[in-house]
Coordinates of C-alpha atoms in Angstrom, one line a residue:
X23 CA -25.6 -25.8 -72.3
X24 CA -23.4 -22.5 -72.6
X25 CA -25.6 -19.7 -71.4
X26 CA -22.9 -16.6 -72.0
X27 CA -21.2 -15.2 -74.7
X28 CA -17.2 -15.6 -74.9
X29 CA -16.7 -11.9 -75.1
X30 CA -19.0 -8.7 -75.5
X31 CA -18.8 -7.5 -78.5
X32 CA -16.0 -5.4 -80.4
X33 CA -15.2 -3.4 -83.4
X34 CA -13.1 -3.4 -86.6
X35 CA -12.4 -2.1 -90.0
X36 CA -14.4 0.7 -90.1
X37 CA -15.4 2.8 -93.6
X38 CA -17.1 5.5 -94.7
X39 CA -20.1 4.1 -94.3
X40 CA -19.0 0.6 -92.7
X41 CA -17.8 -1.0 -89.8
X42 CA -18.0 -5.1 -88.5
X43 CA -18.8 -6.1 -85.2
X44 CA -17.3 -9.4 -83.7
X45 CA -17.7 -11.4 -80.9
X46 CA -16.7 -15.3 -79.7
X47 CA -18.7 -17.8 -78.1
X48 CA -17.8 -21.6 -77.1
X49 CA -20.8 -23.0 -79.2
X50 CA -21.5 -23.2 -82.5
X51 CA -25.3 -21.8 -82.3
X52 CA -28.0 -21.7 -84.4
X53 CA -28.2 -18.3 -85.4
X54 CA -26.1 -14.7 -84.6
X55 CA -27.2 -11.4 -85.4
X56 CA -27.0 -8.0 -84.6
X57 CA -29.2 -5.3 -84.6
X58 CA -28.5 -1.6 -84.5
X59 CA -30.5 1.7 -84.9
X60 CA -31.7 4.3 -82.6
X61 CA -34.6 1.4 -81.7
X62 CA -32.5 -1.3 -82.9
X63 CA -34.8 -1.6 -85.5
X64 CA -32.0 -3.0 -88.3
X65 CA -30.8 -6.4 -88.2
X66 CA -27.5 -8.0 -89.8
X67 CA -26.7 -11.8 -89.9
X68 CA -23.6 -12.6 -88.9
X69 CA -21.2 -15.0 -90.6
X70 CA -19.5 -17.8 -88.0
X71 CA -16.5 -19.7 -88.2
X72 CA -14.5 -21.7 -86.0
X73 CA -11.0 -20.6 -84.6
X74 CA -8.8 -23.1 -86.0
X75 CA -5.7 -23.5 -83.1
X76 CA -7.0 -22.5 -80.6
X77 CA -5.9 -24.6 -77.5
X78 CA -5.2 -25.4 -73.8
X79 CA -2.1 -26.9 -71.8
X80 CA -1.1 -27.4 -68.1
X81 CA 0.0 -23.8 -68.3
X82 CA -3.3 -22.4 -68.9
X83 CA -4.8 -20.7 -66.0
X84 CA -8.1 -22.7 -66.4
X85 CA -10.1 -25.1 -64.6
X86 CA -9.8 -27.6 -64.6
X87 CA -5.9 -27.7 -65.9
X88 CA -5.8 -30.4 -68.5
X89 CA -2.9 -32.8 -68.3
X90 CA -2.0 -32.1 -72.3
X91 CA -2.5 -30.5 -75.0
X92 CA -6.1 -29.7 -76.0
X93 CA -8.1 -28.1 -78.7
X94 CA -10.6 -25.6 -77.5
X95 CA -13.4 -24.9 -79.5
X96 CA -14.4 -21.1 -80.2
X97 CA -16.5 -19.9 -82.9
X98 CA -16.1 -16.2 -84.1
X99 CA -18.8 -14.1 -85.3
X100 CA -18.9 -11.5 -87.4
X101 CA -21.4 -9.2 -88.9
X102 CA -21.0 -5.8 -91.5
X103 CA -23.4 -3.3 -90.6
X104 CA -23.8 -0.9 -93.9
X105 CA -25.4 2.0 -94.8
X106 CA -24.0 4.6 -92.1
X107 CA -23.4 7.8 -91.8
X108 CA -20.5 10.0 -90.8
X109 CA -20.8 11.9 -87.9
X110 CA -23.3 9.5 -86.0
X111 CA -22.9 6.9 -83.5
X112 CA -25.7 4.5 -83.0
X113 CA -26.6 1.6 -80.5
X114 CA -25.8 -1.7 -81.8
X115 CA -26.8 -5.1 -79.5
X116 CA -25.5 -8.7 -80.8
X117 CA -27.7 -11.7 -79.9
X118 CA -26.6 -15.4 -80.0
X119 CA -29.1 -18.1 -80.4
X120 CA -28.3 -21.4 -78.3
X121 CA -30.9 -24.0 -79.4
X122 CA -33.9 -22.4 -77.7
X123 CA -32.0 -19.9 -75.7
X124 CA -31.5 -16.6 -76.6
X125 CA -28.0 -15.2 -75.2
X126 CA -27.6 -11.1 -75.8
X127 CA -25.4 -8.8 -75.0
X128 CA -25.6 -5.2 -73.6
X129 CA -26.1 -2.3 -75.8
X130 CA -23.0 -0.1 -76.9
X131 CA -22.3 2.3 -79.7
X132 CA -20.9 2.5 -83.7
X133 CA -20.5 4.2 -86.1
X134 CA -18.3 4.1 -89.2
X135 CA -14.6 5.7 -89.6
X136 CA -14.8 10.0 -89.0
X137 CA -15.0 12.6 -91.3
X138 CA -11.9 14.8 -92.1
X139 CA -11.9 17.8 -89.6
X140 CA -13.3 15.5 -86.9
X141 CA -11.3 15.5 -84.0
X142 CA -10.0 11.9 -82.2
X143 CA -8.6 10.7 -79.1
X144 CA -6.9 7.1 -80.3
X145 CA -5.6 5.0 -77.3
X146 CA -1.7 4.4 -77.9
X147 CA -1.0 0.8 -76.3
X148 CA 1.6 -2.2 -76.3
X149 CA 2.7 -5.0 -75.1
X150 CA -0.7 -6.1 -72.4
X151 CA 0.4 -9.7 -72.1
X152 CA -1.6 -10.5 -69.1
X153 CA 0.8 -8.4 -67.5
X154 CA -0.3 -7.1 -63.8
X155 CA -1.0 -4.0 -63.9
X156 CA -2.8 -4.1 -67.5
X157 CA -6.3 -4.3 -65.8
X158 CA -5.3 -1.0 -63.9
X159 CA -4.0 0.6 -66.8
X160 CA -7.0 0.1 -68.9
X161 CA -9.6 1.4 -65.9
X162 CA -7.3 4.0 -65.8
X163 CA -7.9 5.0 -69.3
X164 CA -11.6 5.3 -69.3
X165 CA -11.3 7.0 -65.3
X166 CA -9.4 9.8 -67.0
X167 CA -10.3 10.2 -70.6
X168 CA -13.2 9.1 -71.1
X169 CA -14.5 7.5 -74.2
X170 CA -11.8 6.9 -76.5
X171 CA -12.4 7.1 -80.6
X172 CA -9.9 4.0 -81.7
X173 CA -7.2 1.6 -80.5
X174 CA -3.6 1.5 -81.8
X175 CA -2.5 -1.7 -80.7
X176 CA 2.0 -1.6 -81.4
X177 CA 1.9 -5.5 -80.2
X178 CA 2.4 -8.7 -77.8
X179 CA -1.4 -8.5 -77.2
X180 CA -1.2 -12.0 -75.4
X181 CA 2.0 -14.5 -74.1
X182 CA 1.4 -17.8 -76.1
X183 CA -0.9 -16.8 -79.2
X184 CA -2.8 -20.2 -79.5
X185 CA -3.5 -20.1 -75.7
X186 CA -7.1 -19.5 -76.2
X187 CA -7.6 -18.6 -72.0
X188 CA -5.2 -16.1 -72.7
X189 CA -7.5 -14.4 -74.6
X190 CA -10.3 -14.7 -73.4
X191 CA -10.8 -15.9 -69.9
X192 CA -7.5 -16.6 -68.3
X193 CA -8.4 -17.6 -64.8
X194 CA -6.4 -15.0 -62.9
X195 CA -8.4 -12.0 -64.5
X196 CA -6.6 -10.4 -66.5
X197 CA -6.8 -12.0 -70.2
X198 CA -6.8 -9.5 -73.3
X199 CA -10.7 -9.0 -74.2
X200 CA -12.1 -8.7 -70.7
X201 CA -9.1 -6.0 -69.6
X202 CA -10.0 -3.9 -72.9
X203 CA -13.8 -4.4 -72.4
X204 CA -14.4 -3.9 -68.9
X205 CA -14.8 -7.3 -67.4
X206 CA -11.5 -8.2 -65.7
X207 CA -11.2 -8.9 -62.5
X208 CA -7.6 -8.6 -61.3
X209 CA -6.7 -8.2 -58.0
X210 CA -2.9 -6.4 -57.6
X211 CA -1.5 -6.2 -54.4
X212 CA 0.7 -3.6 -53.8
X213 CA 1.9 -1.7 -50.2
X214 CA -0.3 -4.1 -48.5
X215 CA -3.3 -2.9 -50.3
X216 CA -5.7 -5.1 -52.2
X217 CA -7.5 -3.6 -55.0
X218 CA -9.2 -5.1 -57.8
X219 CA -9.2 -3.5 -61.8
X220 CA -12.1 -4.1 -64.0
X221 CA -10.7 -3.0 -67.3
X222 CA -11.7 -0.3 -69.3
X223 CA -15.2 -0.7 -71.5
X224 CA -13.3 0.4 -74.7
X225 CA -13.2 -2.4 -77.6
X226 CA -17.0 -2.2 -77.7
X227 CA -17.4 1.2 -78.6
X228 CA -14.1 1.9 -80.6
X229 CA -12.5 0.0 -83.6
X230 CA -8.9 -1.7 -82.5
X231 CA -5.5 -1.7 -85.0
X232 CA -3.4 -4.2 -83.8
X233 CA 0.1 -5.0 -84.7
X234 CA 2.0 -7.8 -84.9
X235 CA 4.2 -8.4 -82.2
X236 CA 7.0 -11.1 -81.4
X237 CA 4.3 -13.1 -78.9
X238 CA 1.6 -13.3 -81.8
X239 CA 3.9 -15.4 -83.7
X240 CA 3.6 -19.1 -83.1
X241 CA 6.5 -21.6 -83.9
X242 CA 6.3 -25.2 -85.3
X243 CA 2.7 -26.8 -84.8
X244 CA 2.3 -30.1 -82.5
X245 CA 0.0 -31.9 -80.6
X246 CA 1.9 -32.9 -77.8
X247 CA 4.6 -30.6 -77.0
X248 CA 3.1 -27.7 -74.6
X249 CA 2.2 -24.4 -76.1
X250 CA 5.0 -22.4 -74.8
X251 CA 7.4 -24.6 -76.1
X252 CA 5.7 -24.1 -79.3
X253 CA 5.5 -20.7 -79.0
X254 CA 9.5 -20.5 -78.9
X255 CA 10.1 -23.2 -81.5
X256 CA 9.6 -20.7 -84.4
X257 CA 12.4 -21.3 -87.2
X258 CA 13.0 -19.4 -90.6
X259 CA 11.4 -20.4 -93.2
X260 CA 14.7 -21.5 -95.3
X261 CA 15.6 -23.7 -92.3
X262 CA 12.5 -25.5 -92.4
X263 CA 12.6 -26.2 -96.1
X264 CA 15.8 -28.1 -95.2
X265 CA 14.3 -30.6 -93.1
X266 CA 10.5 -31.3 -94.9
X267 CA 10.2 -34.5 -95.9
X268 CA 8.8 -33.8 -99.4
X269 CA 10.4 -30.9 -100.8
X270 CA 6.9 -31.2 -103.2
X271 CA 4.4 -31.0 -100.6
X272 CA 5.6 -27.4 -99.6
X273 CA 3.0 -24.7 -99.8
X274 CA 2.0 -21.9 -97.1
X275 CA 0.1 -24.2 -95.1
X276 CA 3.1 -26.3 -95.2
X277 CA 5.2 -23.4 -93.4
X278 CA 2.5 -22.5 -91.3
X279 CA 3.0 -26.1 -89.7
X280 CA 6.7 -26.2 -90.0
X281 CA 7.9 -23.1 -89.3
X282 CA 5.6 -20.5 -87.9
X283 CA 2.4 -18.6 -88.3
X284 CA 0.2 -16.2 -86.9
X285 CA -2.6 -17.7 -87.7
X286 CA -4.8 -17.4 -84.7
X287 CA -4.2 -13.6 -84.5
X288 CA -5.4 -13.5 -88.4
X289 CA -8.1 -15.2 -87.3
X290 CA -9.5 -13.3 -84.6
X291 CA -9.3 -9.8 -86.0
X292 CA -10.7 -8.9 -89.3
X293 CA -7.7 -6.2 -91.4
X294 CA -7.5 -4.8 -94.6
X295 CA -4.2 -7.1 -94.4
X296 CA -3.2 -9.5 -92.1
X297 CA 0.5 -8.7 -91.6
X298 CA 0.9 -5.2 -92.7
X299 CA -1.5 -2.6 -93.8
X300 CA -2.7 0.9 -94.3
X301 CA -5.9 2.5 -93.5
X302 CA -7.7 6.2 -93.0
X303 CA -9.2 7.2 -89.9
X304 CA -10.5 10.7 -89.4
X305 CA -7.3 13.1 -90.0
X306 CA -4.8 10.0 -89.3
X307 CA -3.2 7.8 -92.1
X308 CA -2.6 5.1 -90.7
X309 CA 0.0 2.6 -91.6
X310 CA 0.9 -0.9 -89.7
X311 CA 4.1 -2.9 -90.5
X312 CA 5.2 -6.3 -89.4
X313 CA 8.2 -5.7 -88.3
X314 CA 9.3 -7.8 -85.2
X315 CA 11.4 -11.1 -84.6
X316 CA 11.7 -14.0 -82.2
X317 CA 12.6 -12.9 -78.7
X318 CA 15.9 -15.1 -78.2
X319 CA 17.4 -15.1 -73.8
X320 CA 20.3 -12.7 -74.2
X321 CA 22.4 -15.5 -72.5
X322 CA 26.0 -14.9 -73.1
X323 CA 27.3 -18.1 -72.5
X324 CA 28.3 -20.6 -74.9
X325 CA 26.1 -23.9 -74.4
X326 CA 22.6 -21.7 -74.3
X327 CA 20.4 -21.3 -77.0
X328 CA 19.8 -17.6 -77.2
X329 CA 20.6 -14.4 -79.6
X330 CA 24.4 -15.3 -80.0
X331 CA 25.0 -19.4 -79.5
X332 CA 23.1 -22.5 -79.5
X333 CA 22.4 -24.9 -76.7
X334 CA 25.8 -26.9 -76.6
X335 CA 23.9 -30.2 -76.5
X336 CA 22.4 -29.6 -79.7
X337 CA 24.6 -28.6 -81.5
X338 CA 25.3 -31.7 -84.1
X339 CA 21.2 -31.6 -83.9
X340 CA 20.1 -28.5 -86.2
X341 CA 16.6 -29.5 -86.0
X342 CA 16.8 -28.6 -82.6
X343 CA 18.7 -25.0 -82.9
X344 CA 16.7 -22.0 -82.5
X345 CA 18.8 -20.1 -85.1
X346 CA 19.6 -16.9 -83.4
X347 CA 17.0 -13.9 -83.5
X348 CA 15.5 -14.4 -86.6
X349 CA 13.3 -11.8 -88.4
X350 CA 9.5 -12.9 -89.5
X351 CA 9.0 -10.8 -92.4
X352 CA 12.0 -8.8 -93.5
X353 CA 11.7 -4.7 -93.9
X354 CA 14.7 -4.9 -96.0
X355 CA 15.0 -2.5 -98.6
X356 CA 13.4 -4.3 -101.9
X357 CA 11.6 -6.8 -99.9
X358 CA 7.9 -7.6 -100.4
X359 CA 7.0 -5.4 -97.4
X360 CA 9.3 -2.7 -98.3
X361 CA 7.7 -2.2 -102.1
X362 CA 4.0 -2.7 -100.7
X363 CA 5.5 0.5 -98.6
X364 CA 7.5 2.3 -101.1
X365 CA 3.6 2.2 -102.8
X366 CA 1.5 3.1 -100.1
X367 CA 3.5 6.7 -99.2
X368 CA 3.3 7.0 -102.7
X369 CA -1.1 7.3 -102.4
X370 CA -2.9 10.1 -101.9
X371 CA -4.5 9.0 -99.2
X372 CA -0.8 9.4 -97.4
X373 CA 0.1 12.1 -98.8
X374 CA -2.6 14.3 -98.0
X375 CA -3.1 12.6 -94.5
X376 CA -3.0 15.3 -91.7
X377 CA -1.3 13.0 -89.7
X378 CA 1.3 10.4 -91.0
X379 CA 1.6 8.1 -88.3
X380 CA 3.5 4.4 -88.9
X381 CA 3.5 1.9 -86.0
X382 CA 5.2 -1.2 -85.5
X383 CA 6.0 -3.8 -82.5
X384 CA 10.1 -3.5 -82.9
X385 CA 11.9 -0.5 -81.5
X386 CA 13.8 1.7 -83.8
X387 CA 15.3 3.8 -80.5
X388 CA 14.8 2.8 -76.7
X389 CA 16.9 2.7 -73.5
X390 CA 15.5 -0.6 -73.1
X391 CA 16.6 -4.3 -73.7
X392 CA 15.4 -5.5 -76.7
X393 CA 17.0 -3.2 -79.2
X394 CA 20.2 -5.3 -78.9
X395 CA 21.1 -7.0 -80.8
X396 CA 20.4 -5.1 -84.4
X397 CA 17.4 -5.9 -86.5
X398 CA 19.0 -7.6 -89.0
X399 CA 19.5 -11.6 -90.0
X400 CA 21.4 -13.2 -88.4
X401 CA 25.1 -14.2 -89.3
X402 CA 26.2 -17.7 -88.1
X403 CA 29.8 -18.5 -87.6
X404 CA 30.1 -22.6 -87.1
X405 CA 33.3 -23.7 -85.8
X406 CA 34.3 -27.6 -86.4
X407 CA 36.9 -30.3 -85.3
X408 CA 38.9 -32.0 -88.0
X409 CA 36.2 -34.5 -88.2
X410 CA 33.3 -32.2 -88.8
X411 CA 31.8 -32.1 -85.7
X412 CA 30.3 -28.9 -84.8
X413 CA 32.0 -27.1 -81.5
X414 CA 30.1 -23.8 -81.6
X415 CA 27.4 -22.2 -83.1
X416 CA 27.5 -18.6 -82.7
X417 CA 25.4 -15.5 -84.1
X418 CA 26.2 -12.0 -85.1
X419 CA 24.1 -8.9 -86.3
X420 CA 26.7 -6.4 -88.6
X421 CA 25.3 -2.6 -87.3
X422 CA 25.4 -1.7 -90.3
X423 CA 22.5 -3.9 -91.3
X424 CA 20.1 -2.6 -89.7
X425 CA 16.9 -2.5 -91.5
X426 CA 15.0 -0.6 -89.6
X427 CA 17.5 2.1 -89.2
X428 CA 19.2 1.8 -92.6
X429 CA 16.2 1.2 -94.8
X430 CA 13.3 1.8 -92.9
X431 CA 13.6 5.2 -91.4
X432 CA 15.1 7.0 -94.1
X433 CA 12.4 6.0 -96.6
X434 CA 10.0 7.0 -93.5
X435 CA 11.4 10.5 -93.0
X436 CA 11.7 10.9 -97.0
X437 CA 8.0 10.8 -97.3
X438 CA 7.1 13.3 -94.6
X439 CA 5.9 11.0 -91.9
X440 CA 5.0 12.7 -88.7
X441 CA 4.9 10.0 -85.9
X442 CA 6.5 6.3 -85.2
X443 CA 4.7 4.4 -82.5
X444 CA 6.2 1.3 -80.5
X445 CA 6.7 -1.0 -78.0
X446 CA 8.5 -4.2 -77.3
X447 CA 10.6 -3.0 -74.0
X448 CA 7.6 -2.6 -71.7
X449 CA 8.8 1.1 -70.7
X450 CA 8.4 4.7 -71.8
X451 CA 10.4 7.0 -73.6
X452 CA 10.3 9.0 -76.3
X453 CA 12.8 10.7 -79.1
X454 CA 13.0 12.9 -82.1
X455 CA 14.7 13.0 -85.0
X456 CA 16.3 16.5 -87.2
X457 CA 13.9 16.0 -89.1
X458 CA 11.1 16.0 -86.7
X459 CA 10.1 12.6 -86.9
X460 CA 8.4 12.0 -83.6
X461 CA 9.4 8.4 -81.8
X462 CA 7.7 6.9 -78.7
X463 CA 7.3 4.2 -77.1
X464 CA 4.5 3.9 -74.5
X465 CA 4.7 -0.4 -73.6
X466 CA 5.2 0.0 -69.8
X467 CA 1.3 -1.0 -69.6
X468 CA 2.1 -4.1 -66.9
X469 CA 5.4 -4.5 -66.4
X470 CA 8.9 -3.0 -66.7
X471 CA 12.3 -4.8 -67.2
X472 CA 14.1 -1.3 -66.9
X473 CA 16.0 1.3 -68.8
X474 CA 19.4 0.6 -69.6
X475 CA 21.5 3.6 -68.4
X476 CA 24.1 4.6 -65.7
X477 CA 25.3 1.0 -64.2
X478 CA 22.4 -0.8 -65.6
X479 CA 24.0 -2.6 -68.6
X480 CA 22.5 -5.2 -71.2
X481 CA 24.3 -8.3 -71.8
X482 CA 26.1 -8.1 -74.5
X483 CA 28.9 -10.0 -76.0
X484 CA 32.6 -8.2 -75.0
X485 CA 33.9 -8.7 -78.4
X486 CA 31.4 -6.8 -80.3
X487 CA 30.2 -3.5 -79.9
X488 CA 26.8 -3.9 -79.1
X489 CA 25.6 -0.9 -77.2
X490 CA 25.2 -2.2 -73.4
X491 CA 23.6 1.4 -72.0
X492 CA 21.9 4.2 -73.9
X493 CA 20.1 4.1 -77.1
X494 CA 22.4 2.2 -80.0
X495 CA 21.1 4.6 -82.8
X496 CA 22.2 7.8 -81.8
X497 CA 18.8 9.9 -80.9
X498 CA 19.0 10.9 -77.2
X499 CA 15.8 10.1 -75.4
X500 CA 13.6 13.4 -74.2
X501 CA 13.1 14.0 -70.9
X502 CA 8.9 14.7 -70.1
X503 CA 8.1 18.0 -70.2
X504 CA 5.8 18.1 -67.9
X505 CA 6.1 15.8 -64.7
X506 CA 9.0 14.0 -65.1
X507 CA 10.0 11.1 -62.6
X508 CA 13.4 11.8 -60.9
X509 CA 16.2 9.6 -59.5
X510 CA 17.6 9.6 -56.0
X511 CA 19.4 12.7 -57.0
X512 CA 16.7 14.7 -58.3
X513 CA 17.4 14.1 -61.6
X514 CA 14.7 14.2 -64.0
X515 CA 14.8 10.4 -66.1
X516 CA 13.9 10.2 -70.0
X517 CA 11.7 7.4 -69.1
X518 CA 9.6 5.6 -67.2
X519 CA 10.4 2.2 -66.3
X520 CA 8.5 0.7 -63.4
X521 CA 6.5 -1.9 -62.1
X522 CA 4.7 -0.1 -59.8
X523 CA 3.5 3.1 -62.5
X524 CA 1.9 2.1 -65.6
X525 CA 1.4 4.5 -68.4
X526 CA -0.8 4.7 -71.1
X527 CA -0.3 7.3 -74.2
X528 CA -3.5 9.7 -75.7
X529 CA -3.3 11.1 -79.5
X530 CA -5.6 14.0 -79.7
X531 CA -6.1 14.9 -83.4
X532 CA -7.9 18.1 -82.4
X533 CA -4.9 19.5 -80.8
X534 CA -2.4 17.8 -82.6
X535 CA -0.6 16.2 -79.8
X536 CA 0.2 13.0 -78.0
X537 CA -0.4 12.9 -74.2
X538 CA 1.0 10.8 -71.5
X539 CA -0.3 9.4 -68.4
X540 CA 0.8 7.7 -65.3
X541 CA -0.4 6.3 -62.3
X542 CA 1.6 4.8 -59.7
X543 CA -0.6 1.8 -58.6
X544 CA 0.9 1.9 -54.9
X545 CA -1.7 4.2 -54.0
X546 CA -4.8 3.3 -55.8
X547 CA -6.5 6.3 -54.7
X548 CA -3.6 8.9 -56.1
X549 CA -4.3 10.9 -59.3
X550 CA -3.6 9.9 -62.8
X551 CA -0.8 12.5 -63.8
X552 CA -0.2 13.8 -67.1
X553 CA 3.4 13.6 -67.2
X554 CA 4.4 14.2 -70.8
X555 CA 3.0 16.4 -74.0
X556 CA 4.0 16.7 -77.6
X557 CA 2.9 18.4 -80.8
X558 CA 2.9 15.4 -83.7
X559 CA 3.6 17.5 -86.7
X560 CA 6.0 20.1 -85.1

């Protein structure tokens, strides 16, 4: 018998007078409930269902390691507490009943979304992957600010989506719940010191808004190939309407299995949407696209499968090709997304929103890698013999296709919006537009893979001009203007791109601004410094 709960609670989708808690365990139970009040005197029954793809592989950092693939069984609970009030935060306690055992958890605090005027502190985040220093990060959070009001969540919460250990209890400490609710336990080494991060206890007491990132996206479903190779065997849907069997059968299950899904994060978090969404909190309008795509190697050689070719050996073997770096769910100007869009700046929720704030997973401007090639579909160029056998596969991405830059932004800065959060590069930096459209990126949480300036190029293709240093789409990145980090020259850097300092990003809706922090986890005694401050609506 399981005597524990999965994860403590945690909190989403919060009204006026609403908000649902949820929480995982590994049995089914008999009962779950929460009950909340200043003498948790109110009860709510909580609905249960079981995660549907969830799963373990010899990659999973459990024990034991199981040889193959294997479903792992979670159930998610969920209860609506009702009837609150603005303005008051209450404890709430959920209980899970095992048989005869009664399993609890501590007591935190909720209370439905704020009232106008109130002011916030959200928690800007990205790209946590189980990354090292995430833990620290997190703890770091709490150490420094405190309680926090809300998440914003730009993406790539986890590696491999369906990894449920990833999640959850990932053997090495430092899996997404337990960082965000206090109960890691990662130990970083650094200068020949050993410390060991907790977390911060956040999730339980403040509501999360995740995006979708590239790593919540799962690719074609099997039960024998491992998880990661799943995870990068994602196709487009048109491909994969090529090779089904029965043209008939085809429905969104159908894709879900045969090209890819995200169907465990839909699961686990409960969203006005799944995919993209809008919702009021406090002064903020909030609105969350899906706009990412599959992270291809940027190998520039000509028998890998990566952004620009396909692996040489498969190439008379299409089922096998990865099909460049395909977009999930286009942004394109008269797409689905883009008209659900077009309609929600259009409400008057938006428009008289103190703070228009859009957030994403893919970067619009960045010094770092992944904003090459451009987000756009792309364009294959096959070259054959005389007999038709394929010699080449190779991909390009016209600049001038850009969605998020051609279609995206404009419509963005047309309808007043104040601030565009992201991540996707692990580092920081941050622009502005004429217009005063704010842009930052705050995803160097764990890890870095650097800025690309000076001698540090991307790979890019010679024959194309792909920007290999700088940011592709014009906007110079800001320096910090407050502690900025400096080269070897004493040069203040518009970013910070490291995997020894991790940042993490504050929005204060009292005074209007977004504040960033860093701590260089070399010294785990050193100060948290706040390196970086701007006014939103400027």
């Amino acid at each position: 018998m399981i005597d524990k709960l999965l994860t403590e609670p945690f909190l989403q989708f919060p009204t006026e007078n609403s908000i649902r808690v949820v929480w995982f365990t590994e049995f089914a139970g008999t009962e779950h409930r929460v009950r909340y009040g200043e003498q948790l005197e109110n009860l709510s029954i909580a609905a249960t269902r079981k995660l549907s793809r969830t799963r373990e592989d010899r990659d999973s950092a459990i024990d034991p390691v199981p040889e193959t693939v294997i479903d792992r069984d979670i159930w998610r609970h969920e209860a609506v507490i009702n009837d609150l009030r603005q303005g008051e935060r209450i404890p709430y306690q959920v209980t899970s009943f095992q048989e005869d055992k009664e399993i609890p958890s501590d007591i935190y605090l909720l209370s439905p979304t704020p009232k106008t005027g109130t002011p916030v502190k959200i928690l800007l985040t990205s790209d946590h992957q189980l990354k090292p220093m995430t833990a620290a990060n997190l703890q770091k959070v709490v150490e420094t600010i405190g309680r926090v009001d809300a998440v914003f969540h730009a993406g790539d919460l986890v590696n491999v989506a369906d990894r449920a250990s990833e999640w959850f209890d990932d053997n090495r400490g430092g899996a997404f719940f337990p960082c965000l609710q206090g109960r890691a336990n990662y130990l970083l080494e650094k200068n020949g010191t050993r410390t060991i991060y907790r977390g911060g206890e956040i999730l339980q007491n403040a509501p999360i808004f995740p995006a979708i990132g590239n790593h919540e996206v799962m690719g074609r479903f099997s039960t024998s190939r491992g998880l990661n190779e799943q995870f990068e065997d994602a196709i487009p849907r048109s491909i994969a309407r090529k090779f089904a069997a029965d043209p008939e059968a085809i429905d969104e299950r159908w894709y879900r299995d045969h090209a890819f899904n995200t169907e465990t994060y839909e699961e686990i978090f409960s969203l006005p949407h799944p995919k993209y969404y809008a919702i009021t909190f406090g002064d903020i309008r909030l609105i969350v696209l899906y706009v990412t795509n599959i992270w291809r190697f940027p190998n520039l050689e000509p028998g890998d499968r990566g952004r620009y070719s396909e692996n040489s050996e498969d190439l008379n073997a299409p089922e096998r090709w990865g099909y460049g770096q395909h977009i999930f769910e286009s942004i394109e100007k008269d797409s689905s997304q883009y008209r659900w869009l077009e309609r929600e700046l259009q409400r008057e929720e938006y428009k008289q929103a103190k703070f228009k704030i859009v957030m994403f997973h893919h970067p619009p401007h960045t010094l770092g890698g992944n904003i090459v090639p451009p987000y756009t579909d792309p364009v294959a160029t096959i070259r054959t013999d005389e007999t038709g056998k394929i010699l080449s596969v190779r991909y390009d991405y016209p600049k001038e296709k850009d969605y998020i830059i051609r279609d995206l932004i404009p419509l963005l800065e047309a309808a007043g919006a104040h601030f565009v959060f992201y991540g996707h590069s692990h580092l920081w930096n941050r622009f502005a537009s004429s217009s005063g459209l704010n842009f930052l990126e705050s995803s160097n949480v764990g890890n870095s893979y650097g800025a690309h300036l000076g001698d540090k190029k991307r790979p890019v293709p010679k024959d194309k001009n792909y920007a290999a240093v700088g940011n592709p789409n014009g906007l110079d990145p800001i320096v910090p203007n407050l502690a900025p980090l400096t080269d070897w020259m004493n040069r203040s850097l518009p970013y910070i791109a490291s995997n020894d300092i991790t940042v993490f990003s504050i929005l204060d809706t009292g005074t209007g601004t977004v504040s960033s922090y860093r701590f260089d986890t070399r010294f785990p005694d050193s100060e948290v410094i706040k390196f970086d401050e701007f006014l939103i609506d400027n």
